[in-house]
PDB file of C-alpha atoms and ligand atoms in Angstrom:
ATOM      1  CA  UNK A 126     -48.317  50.431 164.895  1.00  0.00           C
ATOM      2  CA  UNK A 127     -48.823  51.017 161.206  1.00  0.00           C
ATOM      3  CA  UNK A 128     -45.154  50.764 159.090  1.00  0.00           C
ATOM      4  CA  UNK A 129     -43.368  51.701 156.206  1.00  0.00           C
ATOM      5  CA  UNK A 130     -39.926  50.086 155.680  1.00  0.00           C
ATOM      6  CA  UNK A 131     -37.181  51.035 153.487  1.00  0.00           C
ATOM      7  CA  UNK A 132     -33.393  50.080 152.621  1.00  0.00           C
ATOM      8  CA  UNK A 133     -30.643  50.006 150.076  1.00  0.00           C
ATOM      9  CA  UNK A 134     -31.661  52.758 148.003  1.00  0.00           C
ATOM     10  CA  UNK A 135     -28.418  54.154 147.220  1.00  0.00           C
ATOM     11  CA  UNK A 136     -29.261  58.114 146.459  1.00  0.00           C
ATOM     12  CA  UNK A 137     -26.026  59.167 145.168  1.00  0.00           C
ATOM     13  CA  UNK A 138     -27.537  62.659 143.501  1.00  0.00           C
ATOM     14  CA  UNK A 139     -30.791  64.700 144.215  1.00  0.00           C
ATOM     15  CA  UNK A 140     -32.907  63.605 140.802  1.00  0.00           C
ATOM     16  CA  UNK A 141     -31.381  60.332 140.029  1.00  0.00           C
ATOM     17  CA  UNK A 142     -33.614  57.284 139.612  1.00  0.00           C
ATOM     18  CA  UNK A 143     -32.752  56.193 143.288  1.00  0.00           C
ATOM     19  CA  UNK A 144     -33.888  59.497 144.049  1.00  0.00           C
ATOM     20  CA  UNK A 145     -36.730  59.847 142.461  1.00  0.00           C
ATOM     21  CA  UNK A 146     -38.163  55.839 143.574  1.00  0.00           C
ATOM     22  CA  UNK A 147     -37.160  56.985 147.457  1.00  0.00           C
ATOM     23  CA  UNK A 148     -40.109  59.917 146.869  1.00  0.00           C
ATOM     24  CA  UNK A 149     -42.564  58.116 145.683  1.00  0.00           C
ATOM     25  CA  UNK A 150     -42.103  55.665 148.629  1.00  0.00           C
ATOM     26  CA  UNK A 151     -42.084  58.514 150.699  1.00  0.00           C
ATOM     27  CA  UNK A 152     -45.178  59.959 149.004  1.00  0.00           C
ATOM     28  CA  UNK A 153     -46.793  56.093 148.588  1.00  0.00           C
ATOM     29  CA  UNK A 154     -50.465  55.823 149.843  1.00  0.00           C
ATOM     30  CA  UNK A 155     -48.954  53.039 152.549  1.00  0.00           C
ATOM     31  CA  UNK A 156     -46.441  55.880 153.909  1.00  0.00           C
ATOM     32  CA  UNK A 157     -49.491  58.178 154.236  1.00  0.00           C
ATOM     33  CA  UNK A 158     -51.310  55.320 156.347  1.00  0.00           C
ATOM     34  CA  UNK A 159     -47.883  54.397 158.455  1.00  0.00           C
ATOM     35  CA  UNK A 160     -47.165  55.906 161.959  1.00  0.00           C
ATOM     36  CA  UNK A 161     -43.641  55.188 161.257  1.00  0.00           C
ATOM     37  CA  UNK A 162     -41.291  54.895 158.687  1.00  0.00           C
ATOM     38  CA  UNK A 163     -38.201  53.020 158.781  1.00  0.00           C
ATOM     39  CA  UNK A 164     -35.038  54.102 156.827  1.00  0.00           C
ATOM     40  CA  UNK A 165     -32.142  51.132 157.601  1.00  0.00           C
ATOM     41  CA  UNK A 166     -29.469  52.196 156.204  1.00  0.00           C
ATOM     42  CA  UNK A 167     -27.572  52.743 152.977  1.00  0.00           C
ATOM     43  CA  UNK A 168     -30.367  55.348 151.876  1.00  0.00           C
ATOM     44  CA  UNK A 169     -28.013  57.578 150.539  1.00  0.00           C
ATOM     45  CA  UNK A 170     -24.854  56.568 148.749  1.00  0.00           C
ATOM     46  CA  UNK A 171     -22.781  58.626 150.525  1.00  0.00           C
ATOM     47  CA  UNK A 172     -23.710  60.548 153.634  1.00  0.00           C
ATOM     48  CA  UNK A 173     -20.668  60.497 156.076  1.00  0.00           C
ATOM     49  CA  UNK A 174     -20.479  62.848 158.895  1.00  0.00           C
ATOM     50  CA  UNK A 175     -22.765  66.048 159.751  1.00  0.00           C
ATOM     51  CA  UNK A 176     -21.910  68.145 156.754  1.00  0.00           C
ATOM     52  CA  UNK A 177     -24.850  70.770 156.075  1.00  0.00           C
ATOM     53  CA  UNK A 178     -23.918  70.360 152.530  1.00  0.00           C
ATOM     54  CA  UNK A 179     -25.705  67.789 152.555  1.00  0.00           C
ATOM     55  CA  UNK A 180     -28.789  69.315 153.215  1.00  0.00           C
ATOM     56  CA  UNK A 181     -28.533  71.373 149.791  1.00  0.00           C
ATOM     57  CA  UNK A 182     -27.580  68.257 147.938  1.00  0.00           C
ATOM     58  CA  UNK A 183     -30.442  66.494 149.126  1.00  0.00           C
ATOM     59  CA  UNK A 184     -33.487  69.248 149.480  1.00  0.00           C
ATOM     60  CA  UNK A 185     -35.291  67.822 147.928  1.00  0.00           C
ATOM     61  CA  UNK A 186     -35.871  64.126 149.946  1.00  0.00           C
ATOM     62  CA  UNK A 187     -35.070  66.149 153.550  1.00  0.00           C
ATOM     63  CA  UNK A 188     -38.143  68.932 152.951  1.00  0.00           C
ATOM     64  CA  UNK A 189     -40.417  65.372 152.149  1.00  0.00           C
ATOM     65  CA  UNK A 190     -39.030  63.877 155.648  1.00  0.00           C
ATOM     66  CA  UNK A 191     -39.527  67.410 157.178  1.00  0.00           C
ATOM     67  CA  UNK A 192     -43.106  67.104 156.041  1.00  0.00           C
ATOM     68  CA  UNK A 193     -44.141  63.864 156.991  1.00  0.00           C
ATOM     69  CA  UNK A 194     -42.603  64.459 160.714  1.00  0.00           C
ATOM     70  CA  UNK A 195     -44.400  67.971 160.669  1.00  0.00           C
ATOM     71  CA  UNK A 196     -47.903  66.005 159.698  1.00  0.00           C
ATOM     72  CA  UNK A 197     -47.076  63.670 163.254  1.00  0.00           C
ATOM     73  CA  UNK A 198     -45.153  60.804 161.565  1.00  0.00           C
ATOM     74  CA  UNK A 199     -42.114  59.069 163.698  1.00  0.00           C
ATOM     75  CA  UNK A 200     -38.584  57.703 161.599  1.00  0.00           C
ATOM     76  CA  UNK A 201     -36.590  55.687 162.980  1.00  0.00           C
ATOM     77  CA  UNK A 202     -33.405  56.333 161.129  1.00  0.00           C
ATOM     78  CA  UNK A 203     -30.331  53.410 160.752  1.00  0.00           C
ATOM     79  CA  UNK A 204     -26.622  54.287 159.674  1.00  0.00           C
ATOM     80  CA  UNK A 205     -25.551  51.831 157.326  1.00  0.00           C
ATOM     81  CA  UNK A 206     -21.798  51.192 155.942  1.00  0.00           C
ATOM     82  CA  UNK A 207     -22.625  53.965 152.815  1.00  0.00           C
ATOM     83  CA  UNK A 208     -24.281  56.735 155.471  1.00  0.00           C
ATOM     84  CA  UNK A 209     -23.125  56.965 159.173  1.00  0.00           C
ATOM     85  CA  UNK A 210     -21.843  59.694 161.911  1.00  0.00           C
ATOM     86  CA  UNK A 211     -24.700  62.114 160.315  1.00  0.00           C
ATOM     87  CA  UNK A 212     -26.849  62.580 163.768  1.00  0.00           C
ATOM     88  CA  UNK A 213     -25.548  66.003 163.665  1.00  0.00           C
ATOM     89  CA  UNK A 214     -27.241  66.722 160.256  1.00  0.00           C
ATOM     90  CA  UNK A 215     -30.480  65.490 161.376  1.00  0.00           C
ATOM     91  CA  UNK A 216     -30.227  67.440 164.762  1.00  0.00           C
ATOM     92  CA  UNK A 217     -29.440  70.747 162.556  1.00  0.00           C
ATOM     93  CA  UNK A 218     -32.961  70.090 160.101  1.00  0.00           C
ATOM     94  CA  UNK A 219     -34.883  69.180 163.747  1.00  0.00           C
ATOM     95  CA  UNK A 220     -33.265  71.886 164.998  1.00  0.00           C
ATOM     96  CA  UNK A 221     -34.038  74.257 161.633  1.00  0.00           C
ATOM     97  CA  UNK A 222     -37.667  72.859 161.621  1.00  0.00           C
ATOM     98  CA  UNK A 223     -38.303  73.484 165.313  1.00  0.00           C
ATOM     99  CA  UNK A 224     -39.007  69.574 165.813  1.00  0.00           C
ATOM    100  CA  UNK A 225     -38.724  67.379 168.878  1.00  0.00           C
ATOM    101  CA  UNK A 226     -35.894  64.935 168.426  1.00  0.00           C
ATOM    102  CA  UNK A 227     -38.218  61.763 169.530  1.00  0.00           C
ATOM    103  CA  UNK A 228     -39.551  62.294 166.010  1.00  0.00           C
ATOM    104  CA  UNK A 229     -36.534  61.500 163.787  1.00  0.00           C
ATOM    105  CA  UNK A 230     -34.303  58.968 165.880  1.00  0.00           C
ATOM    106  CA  UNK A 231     -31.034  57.839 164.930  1.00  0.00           C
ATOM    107  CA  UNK A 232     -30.134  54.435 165.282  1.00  0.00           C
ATOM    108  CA  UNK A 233     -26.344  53.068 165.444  1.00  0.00           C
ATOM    109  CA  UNK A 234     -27.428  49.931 165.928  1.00  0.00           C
ATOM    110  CA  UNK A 235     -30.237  47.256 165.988  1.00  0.00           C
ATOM    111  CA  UNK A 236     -33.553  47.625 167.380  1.00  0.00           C
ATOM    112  CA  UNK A 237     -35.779  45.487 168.561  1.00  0.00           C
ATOM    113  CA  UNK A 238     -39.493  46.455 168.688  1.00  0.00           C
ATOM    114  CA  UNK A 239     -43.362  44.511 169.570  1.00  0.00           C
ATOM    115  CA  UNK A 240     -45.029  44.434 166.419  1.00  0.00           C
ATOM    116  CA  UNK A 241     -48.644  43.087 167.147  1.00  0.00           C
ATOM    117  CA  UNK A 242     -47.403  40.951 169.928  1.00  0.00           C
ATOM    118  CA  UNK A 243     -43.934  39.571 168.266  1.00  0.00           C
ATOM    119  CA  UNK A 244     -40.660  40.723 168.949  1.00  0.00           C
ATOM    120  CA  UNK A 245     -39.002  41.956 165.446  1.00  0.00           C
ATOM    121  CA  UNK A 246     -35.606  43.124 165.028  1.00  0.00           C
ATOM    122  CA  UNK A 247     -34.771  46.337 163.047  1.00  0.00           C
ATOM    123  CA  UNK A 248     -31.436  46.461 161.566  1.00  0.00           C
ATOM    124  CA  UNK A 249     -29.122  47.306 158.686  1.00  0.00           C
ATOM    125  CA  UNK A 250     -28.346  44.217 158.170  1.00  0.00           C
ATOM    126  CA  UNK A 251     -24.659  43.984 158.637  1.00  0.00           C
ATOM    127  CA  UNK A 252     -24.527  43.866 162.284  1.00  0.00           C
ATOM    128  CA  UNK A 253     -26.442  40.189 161.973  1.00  0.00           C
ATOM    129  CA  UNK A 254     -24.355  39.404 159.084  1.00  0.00           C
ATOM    130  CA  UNK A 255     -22.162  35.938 160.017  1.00  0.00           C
ATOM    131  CA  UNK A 256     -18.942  34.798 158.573  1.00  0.00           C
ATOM    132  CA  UNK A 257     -17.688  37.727 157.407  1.00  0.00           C
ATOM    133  CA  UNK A 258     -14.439  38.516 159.844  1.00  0.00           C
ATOM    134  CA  UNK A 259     -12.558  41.205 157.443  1.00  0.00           C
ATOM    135  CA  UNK A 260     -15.892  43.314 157.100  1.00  0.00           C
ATOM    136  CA  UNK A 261     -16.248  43.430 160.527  1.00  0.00           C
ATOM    137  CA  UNK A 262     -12.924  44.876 161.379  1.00  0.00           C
ATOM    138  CA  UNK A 263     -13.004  47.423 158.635  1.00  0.00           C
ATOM    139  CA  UNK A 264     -16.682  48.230 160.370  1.00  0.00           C
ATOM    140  CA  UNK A 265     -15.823  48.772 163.662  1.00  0.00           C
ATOM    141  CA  UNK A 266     -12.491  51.068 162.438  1.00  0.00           C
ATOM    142  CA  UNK A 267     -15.033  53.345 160.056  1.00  0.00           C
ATOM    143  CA  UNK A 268     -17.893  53.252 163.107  1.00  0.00           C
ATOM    144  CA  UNK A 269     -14.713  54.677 165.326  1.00  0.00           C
ATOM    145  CA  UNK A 270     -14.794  58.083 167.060  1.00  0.00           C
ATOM    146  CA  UNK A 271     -11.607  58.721 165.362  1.00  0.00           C
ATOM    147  CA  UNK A 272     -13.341  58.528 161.917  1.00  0.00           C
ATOM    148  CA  UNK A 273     -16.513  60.374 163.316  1.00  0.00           C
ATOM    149  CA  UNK A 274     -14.245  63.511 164.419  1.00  0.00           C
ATOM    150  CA  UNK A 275     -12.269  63.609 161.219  1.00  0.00           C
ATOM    151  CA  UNK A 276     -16.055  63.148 159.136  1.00  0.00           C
ATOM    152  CA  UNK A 277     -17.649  65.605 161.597  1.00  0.00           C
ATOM    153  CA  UNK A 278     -14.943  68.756 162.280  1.00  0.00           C
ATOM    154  CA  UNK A 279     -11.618  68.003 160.137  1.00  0.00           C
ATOM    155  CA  UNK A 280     -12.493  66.813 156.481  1.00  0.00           C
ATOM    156  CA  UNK A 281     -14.136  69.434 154.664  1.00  0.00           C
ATOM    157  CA  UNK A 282     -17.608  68.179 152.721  1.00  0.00           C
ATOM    158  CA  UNK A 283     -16.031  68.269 149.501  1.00  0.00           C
ATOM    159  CA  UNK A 284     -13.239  66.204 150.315  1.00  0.00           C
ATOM    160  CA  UNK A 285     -15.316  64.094 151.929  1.00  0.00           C
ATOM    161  CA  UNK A 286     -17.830  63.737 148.692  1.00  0.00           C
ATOM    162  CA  UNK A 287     -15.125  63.349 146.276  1.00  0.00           C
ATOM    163  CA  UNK A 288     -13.444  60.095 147.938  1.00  0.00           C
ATOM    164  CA  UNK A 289     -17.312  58.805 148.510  1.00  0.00           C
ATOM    165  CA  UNK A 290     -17.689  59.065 145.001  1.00  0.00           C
ATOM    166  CA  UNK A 291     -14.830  57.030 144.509  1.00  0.00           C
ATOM    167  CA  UNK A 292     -15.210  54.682 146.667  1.00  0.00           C
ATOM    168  CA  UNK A 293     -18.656  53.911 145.634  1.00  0.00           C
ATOM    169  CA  UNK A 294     -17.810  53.566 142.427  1.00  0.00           C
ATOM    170  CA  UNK A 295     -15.094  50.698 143.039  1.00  0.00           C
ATOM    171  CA  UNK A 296     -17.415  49.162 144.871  1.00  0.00           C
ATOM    172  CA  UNK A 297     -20.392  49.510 142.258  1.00  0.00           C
ATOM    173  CA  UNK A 298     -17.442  47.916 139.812  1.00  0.00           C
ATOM    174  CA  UNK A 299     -17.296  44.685 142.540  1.00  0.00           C
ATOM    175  CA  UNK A 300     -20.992  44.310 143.071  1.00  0.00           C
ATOM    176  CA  UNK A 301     -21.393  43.543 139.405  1.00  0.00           C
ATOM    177  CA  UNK A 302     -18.395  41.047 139.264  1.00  0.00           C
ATOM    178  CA  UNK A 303     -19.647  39.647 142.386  1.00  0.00           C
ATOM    179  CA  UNK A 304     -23.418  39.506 141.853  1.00  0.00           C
ATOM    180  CA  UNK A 305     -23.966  36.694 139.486  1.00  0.00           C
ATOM    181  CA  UNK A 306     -26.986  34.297 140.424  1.00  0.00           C
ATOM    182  CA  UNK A 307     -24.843  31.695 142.108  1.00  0.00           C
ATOM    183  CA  UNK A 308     -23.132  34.620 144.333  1.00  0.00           C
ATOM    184  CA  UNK A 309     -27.292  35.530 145.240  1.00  0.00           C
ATOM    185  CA  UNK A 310     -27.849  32.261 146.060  1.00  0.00           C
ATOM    186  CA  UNK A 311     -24.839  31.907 148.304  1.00  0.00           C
ATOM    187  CA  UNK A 312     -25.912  35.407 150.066  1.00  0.00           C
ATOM    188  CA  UNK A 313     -29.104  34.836 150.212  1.00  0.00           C
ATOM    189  CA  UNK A 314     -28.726  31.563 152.049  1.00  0.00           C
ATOM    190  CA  UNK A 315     -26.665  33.234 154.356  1.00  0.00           C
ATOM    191  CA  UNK A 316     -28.552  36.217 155.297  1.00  0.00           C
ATOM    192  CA  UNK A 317     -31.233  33.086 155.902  1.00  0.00           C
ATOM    193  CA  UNK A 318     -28.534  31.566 158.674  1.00  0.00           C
ATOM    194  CA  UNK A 319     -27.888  35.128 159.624  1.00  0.00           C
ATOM    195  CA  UNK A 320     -31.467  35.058 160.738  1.00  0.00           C
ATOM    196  CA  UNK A 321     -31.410  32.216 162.853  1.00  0.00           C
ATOM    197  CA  UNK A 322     -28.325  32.867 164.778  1.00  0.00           C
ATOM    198  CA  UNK A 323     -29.700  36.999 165.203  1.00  0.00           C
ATOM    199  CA  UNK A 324     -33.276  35.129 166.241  1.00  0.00           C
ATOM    200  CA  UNK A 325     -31.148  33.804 169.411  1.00  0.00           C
ATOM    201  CA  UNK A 326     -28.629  36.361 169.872  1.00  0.00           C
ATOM    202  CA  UNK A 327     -31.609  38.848 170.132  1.00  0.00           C
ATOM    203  CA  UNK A 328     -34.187  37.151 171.714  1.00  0.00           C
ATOM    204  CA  UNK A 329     -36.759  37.768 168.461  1.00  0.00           C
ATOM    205  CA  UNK A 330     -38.908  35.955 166.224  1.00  0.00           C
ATOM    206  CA  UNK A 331     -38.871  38.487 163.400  1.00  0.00           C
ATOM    207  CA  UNK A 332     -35.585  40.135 161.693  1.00  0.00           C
ATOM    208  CA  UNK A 333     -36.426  43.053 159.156  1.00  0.00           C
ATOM    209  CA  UNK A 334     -32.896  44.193 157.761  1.00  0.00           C
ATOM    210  CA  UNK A 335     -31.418  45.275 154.101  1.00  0.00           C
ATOM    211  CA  UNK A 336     -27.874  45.333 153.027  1.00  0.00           C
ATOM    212  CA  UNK A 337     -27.171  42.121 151.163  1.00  0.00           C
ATOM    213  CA  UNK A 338     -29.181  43.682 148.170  1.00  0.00           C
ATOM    214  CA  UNK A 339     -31.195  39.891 148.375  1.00  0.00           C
ATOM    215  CA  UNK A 340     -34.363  40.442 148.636  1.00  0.00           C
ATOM    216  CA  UNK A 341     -36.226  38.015 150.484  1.00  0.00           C
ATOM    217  CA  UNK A 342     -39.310  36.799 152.436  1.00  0.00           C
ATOM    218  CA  UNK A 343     -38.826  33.644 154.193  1.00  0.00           C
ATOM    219  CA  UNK A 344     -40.216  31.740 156.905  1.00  0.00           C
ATOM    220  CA  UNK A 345     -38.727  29.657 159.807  1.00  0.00           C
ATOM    221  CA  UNK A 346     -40.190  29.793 162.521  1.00  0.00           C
ATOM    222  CA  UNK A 347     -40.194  33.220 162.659  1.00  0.00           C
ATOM    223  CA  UNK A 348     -40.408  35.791 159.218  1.00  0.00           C
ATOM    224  CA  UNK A 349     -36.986  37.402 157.816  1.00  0.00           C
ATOM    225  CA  UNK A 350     -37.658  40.599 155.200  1.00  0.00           C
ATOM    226  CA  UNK A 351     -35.035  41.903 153.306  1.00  0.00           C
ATOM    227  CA  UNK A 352     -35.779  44.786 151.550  1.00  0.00           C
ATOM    228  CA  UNK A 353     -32.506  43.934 148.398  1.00  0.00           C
ATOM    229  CA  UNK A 354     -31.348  46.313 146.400  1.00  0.00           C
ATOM    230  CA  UNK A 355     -34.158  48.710 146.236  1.00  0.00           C
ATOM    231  CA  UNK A 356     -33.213  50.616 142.457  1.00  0.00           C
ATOM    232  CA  UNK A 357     -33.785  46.992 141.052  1.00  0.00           C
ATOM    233  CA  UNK A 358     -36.334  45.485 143.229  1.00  0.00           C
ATOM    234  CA  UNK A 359     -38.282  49.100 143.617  1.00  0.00           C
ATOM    235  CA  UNK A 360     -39.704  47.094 147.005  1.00  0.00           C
ATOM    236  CA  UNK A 361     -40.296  48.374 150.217  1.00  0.00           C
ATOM    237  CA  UNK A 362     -42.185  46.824 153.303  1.00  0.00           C
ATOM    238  CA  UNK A 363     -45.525  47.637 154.309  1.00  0.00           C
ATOM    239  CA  UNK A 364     -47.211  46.553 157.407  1.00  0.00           C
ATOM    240  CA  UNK A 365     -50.635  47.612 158.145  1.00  0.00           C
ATOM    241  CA  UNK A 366     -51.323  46.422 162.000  1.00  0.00           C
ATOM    242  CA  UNK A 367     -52.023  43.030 160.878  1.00  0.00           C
ATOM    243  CA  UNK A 368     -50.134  41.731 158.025  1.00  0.00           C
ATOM    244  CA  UNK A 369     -47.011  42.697 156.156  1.00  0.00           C
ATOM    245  CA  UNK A 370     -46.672  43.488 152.245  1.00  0.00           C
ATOM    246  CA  UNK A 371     -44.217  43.663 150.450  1.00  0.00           C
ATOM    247  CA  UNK A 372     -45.202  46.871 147.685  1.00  0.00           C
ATOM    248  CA  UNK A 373     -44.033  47.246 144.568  1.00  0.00           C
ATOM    249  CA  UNK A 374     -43.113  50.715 142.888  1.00  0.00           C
ATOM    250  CA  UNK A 375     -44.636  50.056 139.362  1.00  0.00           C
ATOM    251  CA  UNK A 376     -45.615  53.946 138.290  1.00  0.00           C
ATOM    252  CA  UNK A 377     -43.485  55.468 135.688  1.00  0.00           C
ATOM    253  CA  UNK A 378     -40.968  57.818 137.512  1.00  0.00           C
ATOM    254  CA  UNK A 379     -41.702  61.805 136.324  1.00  0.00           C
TER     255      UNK A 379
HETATM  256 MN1  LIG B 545     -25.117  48.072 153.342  1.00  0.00          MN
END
């Protein structure tokens, strides 16, 4: 298995610099080698519930996914806490597309794959994350079929959008209150104890994951990748059968 590996990108309009980066990893020469591509989680900004809306809003990125599953390629495709209960919008473009489902799979949860021999977990991020007891309530309430039937039949899109838009803003306002080199340090250290105890929990060596917007590459007897916060890092993960790489986005964006 050849892999491309993505998170954090935070697309909040077609044509924004989020955007724009998540294309040219999409169109990156290591994509175009890759069997697979991995999206986990928080790719968009705001993507809750099956709204075709969203399809419009996003053309753009959707007709590049439509592509690359249409030239063989396989996603595995994470909800994270910014886009969840949207397996209905991808069965609608498989659906559009005539494509089998096996070829764009949703994930709710963690995987866990054999990457040349080693057993590597695949995962948001947030479903690893420890000490964190308030999150995890507020996850399992939003993750709720209650939620996914309101997102899914009762809230139209444009409700939907405009509290999104709020929400991500407040929490755009925290993240830069929050994110000052000693708060990095403290998350970073422990996404790193996150590792260990998922290592267990999971029965893996290797944990690829996103969400705490670190990005990282650290070994412990076993490799943890975090992907950061991909409109600042412009990273992405890159593993070519033998070896990962961590790739850089440097070109200019059009
Ligand atoms: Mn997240």
């Amino acid at each position: 298995m050849k892999f491309v590996c993505i998170s954090d990108v935070h697309i909040k309009l077609s044509g924004d610099l989020p955007a724009n980066l998540f294309l040219k990893y999409l169109k990156s020469s290591q994509t175009k080698e890759s069997d697979t591509v991995f999206l986990l989680g928080d790719i968009f900004d705001l993507l809750v519930g099956g709204h075709e809306e969203y399809i419009e809003k996003h053309q753009e990125i959707f007709d590049e996914i439509i592509r690359l599953i249409s030239e063989g390629k396989r996603f595995y495709h994470f909800e994270g806490n910014h886009d969840f209960h949207f397996e209905k919008l991808i069965s609608a473009l498989l659906k559009r597309n005539d494509l089998p489902r096996e070829k764009w799979v949703y994930l709710k949860k963690p995987l866990v794959l054999d990457v040349g021999g080693t057993a590597t977990l695949f995962a948001h991020g947030d479903e690893i994350e420890i000490e964190n007891l308030n999150y995890k309530i507020y996850k399992s309430f939003i993750r709720s079929s209650i939620i996914k039937i309101l997102a899914n039949y009762v809230v139209p899109f444009r409700i939907v959008d405009s509290i999104g838009q709020n929400a991500s803003k407040n929490s755009r306002e925290r993240n830069v209150k929050s994110y000052s080199s000693e708060t990095n340090e403290y998350v970073r250290d422990k996404f790193r104890r996150s590792f260990k105890t998922a290592q267990k929990k999971y029965g893996v060596k290797d944990v690829i994951c996103g969400h705490s917007h670190c990005l990282d590459n650290y070994r412990e007897d076993g490799l943890y990748l975090n992907n950061g916060f991909f409109p600042a890092t412009r990273t992405f993960t890159y593993y070519d059968g033998n070896n990962y790489h961590q790739v850089v986005i440097d070109q200019p964006i059009d």
